CSV table of C-alpha atoms in Angstrom, one decimal:
chain,number,residue,atom,x,y,z
A,1462,MET,CA,-13.2,-11.1,1.0
A,1463,LYS,CA,-11.0,-11.1,4.0
A,1464,LEU,CA,-7.6,-8.7,4.2
A,1465,VAL,CA,-5.2,-8.0,6.8
A,1466,ILE,CA,-4.1,-4.6,6.3
A,1467,ASN,CA,-0.8,-4.0,5.4
A,1468,HIS,CA,-0.9,-0.4,3.8
A,1469,LEU,CA,-2.1,2.9,4.7
A,1470,THR,CA,-1.1,6.1,3.1
A,1471,ARG,CA,-2.4,9.7,4.3
A,1472,MET,CA,-3.8,11.3,0.5
A,1473,GLN,CA,-4.3,14.9,0.6
A,1474,LYS,CA,-5.9,16.2,3.7
A,1475,GLY,CA,-8.5,14.5,5.3
A,1476,PHE,CA,-8.1,11.2,2.8
A,1477,ILE,CA,-6.9,8.2,2.9
A,1478,CYS,CA,-5.6,4.9,1.3
A,1479,ALA,CA,-5.8,1.2,2.3
A,1480,ALA,CA,-4.3,-1.9,0.8
A,1481,GLY,CA,-4.3,-5.2,2.2
A,1482,ILE,CA,-3.4,-9.1,1.8
A,1483,ASP,CA,-6.2,-11.7,1.0
A,1484,LEU,CA,-5.9,-14.3,3.3
A,1485,ALA,CA,-7.4,-16.4,1.0
A,1486,THR,CA,-5.5,-15.9,-2.1
A,1487,GLY,CA,-2.1,-13.7,-0.8
A,1488,GLN,CA,-3.0,-11.1,-2.9
A,1489,HIS,CA,-2.8,-7.5,-2.4
A,1490,VAL,CA,-6.0,-6.2,-2.8
A,1491,ARG,CA,-6.7,-2.0,-2.6
A,1492,PRO,CA,-10.5,-1.6,-2.0
A,1493,LEU,CA,-11.8,1.5,-3.0
A,1494,LEU,CA,-15.4,3.5,-2.6
A,1495,GLN,CA,-17.3,5.2,-5.4
A,1496,SER,CA,-15.2,8.3,-3.9
A,1497,GLN,CA,-12.2,8.9,-2.3
A,1498,MET,CA,-11.6,7.2,1.4
A,1499,ARG,CA,-12.2,9.8,4.1
A,1500,LYS,CA,-10.1,9.4,7.0
A,1501,GLU,CA,-12.8,8.6,9.4
A,1502,MET,CA,-12.3,4.9,7.8
A,1503,LEU,CA,-9.5,4.5,10.3
A,1504,ALA,CA,-9.7,2.7,13.3
A,1505,ARG,CA,-8.6,5.4,15.1
A,1506,TYR,CA,-11.9,7.3,14.1
A,1507,GLY,CA,-14.4,4.2,14.2
A,1508,GLY,CA,-13.7,3.3,11.1
A,1509,PRO,CA,-12.3,-0.9,10.2
A,1510,PHE,CA,-8.6,0.1,9.1
A,1511,GLU,CA,-5.6,0.2,10.6
A,1512,MET,CA,-2.2,-1.7,10.4
A,1513,ALA,CA,-2.7,-5.8,11.0
A,1514,HIS,CA,-6.3,-5.2,11.3
A,1515,ILE,CA,-8.5,-8.3,10.0
A,1516,VAL,CA,-10.7,-6.8,7.4
A,1517,GLU,CA,-14.1,-8.1,6.1
A,1518,LEU,CA,-14.7,-6.0,3.5
A,1519,GLY,CA,-18.5,-7.7,2.4
A,1520,TRP,CA,-19.6,-7.3,-0.8
A,1521,THR,CA,-16.5,-6.5,-3.4
A,1522,LYS,CA,-16.7,-6.2,-7.1
A,1523,TYR,CA,-13.0,-6.5,-8.6
A,1524,ILE,CA,-12.5,-3.1,-11.3
A,1525,GLY,CA,-8.4,-3.9,-11.5
A,1526,THR,CA,-6.8,-2.1,-14.8
A,1527,ARG,CA,-2.9,-2.4,-15.5
A,1528,PRO,CA,-1.4,-1.7,-13.5
A,1529,GLU,CA,-3.8,-1.6,-10.6
A,1530,THR,CA,-4.4,-5.0,-10.4
A,1531,GLU,CA,-5.3,-4.8,-7.0
A,1532,ASP,CA,-8.7,-2.8,-7.1
A,1533,TYR,CA,-11.9,-3.6,-5.4
A,1534,LEU,CA,-14.8,-2.1,-5.2
A,1535,PHE,CA,-16.9,-2.3,-1.9
A,1536,HIS,CA,-19.5,-1.0,0.2
A,1537,ARG,CA,-18.3,1.2,3.3
A,1538,SER,CA,-21.2,-0.1,5.5
A,1539,GLU,CA,-20.4,-3.8,5.0
A,1540,ALA,CA,-16.5,-3.2,5.8
A,1541,ARG,CA,-15.7,-4.3,9.5
A,1542,CYS,CA,-12.8,-5.3,11.8
A,1543,VAL,CA,-13.2,-9.0,12.6
A,1544,GLY,CA,-9.6,-8.9,14.3
A,1545,THR,CA,-6.4,-7.9,14.9
A,1546,MET,CA,-3.3,-10.2,13.4
A,1547,PRO,CA,-1.0,-11.2,16.2
A,1548,ALA,CA,2.3,-9.7,15.7
A,1549,MET,CA,4.6,-12.2,14.3
A,1550,GLU,CA,1.9,-14.0,12.1
A,1551,PHE,CA,1.9,-10.5,10.7
A,1552,TRP,CA,5.4,-10.3,10.1
A,1553,GLU,CA,5.4,-13.7,8.6
A,1554,ARG,CA,2.4,-13.0,6.3
A,1555,LEU,CA,4.7,-9.5,4.9
A,1556,GLN,CA,7.7,-12.0,4.5
A,1557,GLY,CA,5.4,-14.1,2.5
A,1558,VAL,CA,4.9,-11.7,0.0
A,1559,ALA,CA,7.9,-9.6,0.2
A,1560,LYS,CA,10.4,-9.7,-3.3
A,1561,ALA,CA,13.8,-8.7,-3.4
A,1562,LYS,CA,13.7,-7.0,-6.6
A,1563,LEU,CA,11.2,-4.7,-7.5
A,1564,GLY,CA,10.8,-5.6,-11.3
A,1565,GLU,CA,9.1,-8.6,-9.4
A,1566,LEU,CA,6.7,-6.5,-8.1
A,1567,PHE,CA,5.8,-4.4,-10.9
A,1568,GLY,CA,7.3,-5.8,-14.0
A,1569,ARG,CA,9.9,-5.2,-16.7
A,1570,ASP,CA,8.0,-1.4,-17.2
A,1571,LEU,CA,9.0,0.3,-14.2
A,1572,LEU,CA,10.7,3.1,-15.4
A,1573,PRO,CA,12.6,6.5,-14.4
A,1574,ARG,CA,9.7,9.6,-13.8
A,1575,GLY,CA,12.1,12.4,-12.4
A,1576,ARG,CA,15.2,12.2,-9.2
A,1577,GLY,CA,13.9,9.2,-7.6
A,1578,SER,CA,10.7,8.4,-8.6
A,1579,TYR,CA,9.7,5.7,-10.5
A,1580,ALA,CA,6.4,4.8,-12.5
A,1581,VAL,CA,4.4,2.4,-14.8
A,1582,GLU,CA,2.6,3.6,-17.3
A,1583,VAL,CA,-1.3,2.9,-17.7
A,1584,ASP,CA,-2.2,-0.4,-19.4
A,1585,ARG,CA,1.3,-1.8,-18.6
A,1586,GLY,CA,3.2,-3.8,-15.6
A,1587,HIS,CA,1.3,-6.0,-13.7
A,1588,ALA,CA,1.0,-4.4,-10.0
A,1589,SER,CA,0.6,-1.5,-8.4
A,1590,LEU,CA,1.4,-2.3,-4.6
A,1591,GLY,CA,4.0,-4.8,-3.1
A,1592,CYS,CA,6.1,-5.7,-0.2
A,1593,TYR,CA,9.7,-5.2,-1.2
A,1594,ILE,CA,13.1,-6.0,0.6
A,1595,PRO,CA,15.9,-3.6,0.1
A,1596,PRO,CA,19.3,-5.5,-0.4
A,1597,ARG,CA,20.7,-3.3,2.3
A,1598,PRO,CA,20.1,-0.8,4.7
A,1599,VAL,CA,18.0,2.1,3.8
A,1600,ARG,CA,18.5,6.0,4.9
A,1601,LEU,CA,16.1,7.6,7.1
A,1602,PHE,CA,16.2,11.6,7.2
A,1603,ILE,CA,13.7,14.3,7.7
A,1604,GLN,CA,13.4,16.4,4.6
A,1605,ARG,CA,13.8,20.2,5.7
A,1606,PRO,CA,10.0,22.2,5.5
A,1607,GLU,CA,9.3,24.6,3.1
A,1608,PRO,CA,8.6,28.0,4.9
A,1609,GLY,CA,5.6,27.6,7.6
A,1610,GLY,CA,5.8,23.8,6.8
A,1611,ARG,CA,6.3,20.5,8.6
A,1612,GLY,CA,9.6,18.5,7.8
A,1613,ARG,CA,8.8,14.8,6.3
A,1614,ILE,CA,10.0,11.6,7.0
A,1615,ARG,CA,11.6,10.4,4.0
A,1616,MET,CA,13.8,7.1,3.3
A,1617,ALA,CA,16.2,6.6,0.4
A,1618,PHE,CA,17.9,3.5,-1.0
A,1619,ARG,CA,19.5,2.0,-4.3
A,1620,SER,CA,18.1,-1.0,-5.6
A,1621,SER,CA,20.6,-2.2,-8.9
A,1622,SER,CA,20.1,0.6,-10.7
A,1623,TYR,CA,17.5,2.3,-9.0
A,1624,GLU,CA,17.6,5.2,-6.7
A,1625,PHE,CA,14.9,5.9,-4.7
A,1626,GLU,CA,13.5,8.7,-2.2
A,1627,LEU,CA,10.6,8.0,-0.7
């Protein structure tokens, strides 16, 4: 399975999550290991994962369940970067999978979970990954840090009846 990486998320300290678009099907795929993915899987540390990298996963096994329908198990030793998608082609690929309505991405089961947060219950919805085109410009800001901490870059936007702060 060959992906172009379009999602990289820092999880708890030292761990990441990566996902991409399957070049054969156009579907989102979240490659998972038997254990959490360490930051050493990032290209800057010698791994294959970086934005716009084309990654050949090697052996995969589908393990998705709703709403995480994108999940595939892979072997760390088989994953390798086979190239980088040119910027314009990458942007066109993102636009090709992006949707203007959150319901199109996640289904009608997307529900509020506190201020600015939404989720889909286990065994509901039809996806947990997607590319979203907001209807109007988003607001970027730096969240004030906790004492002794660092500020965090945040994004806020409104989509129909939903208000988000990510």
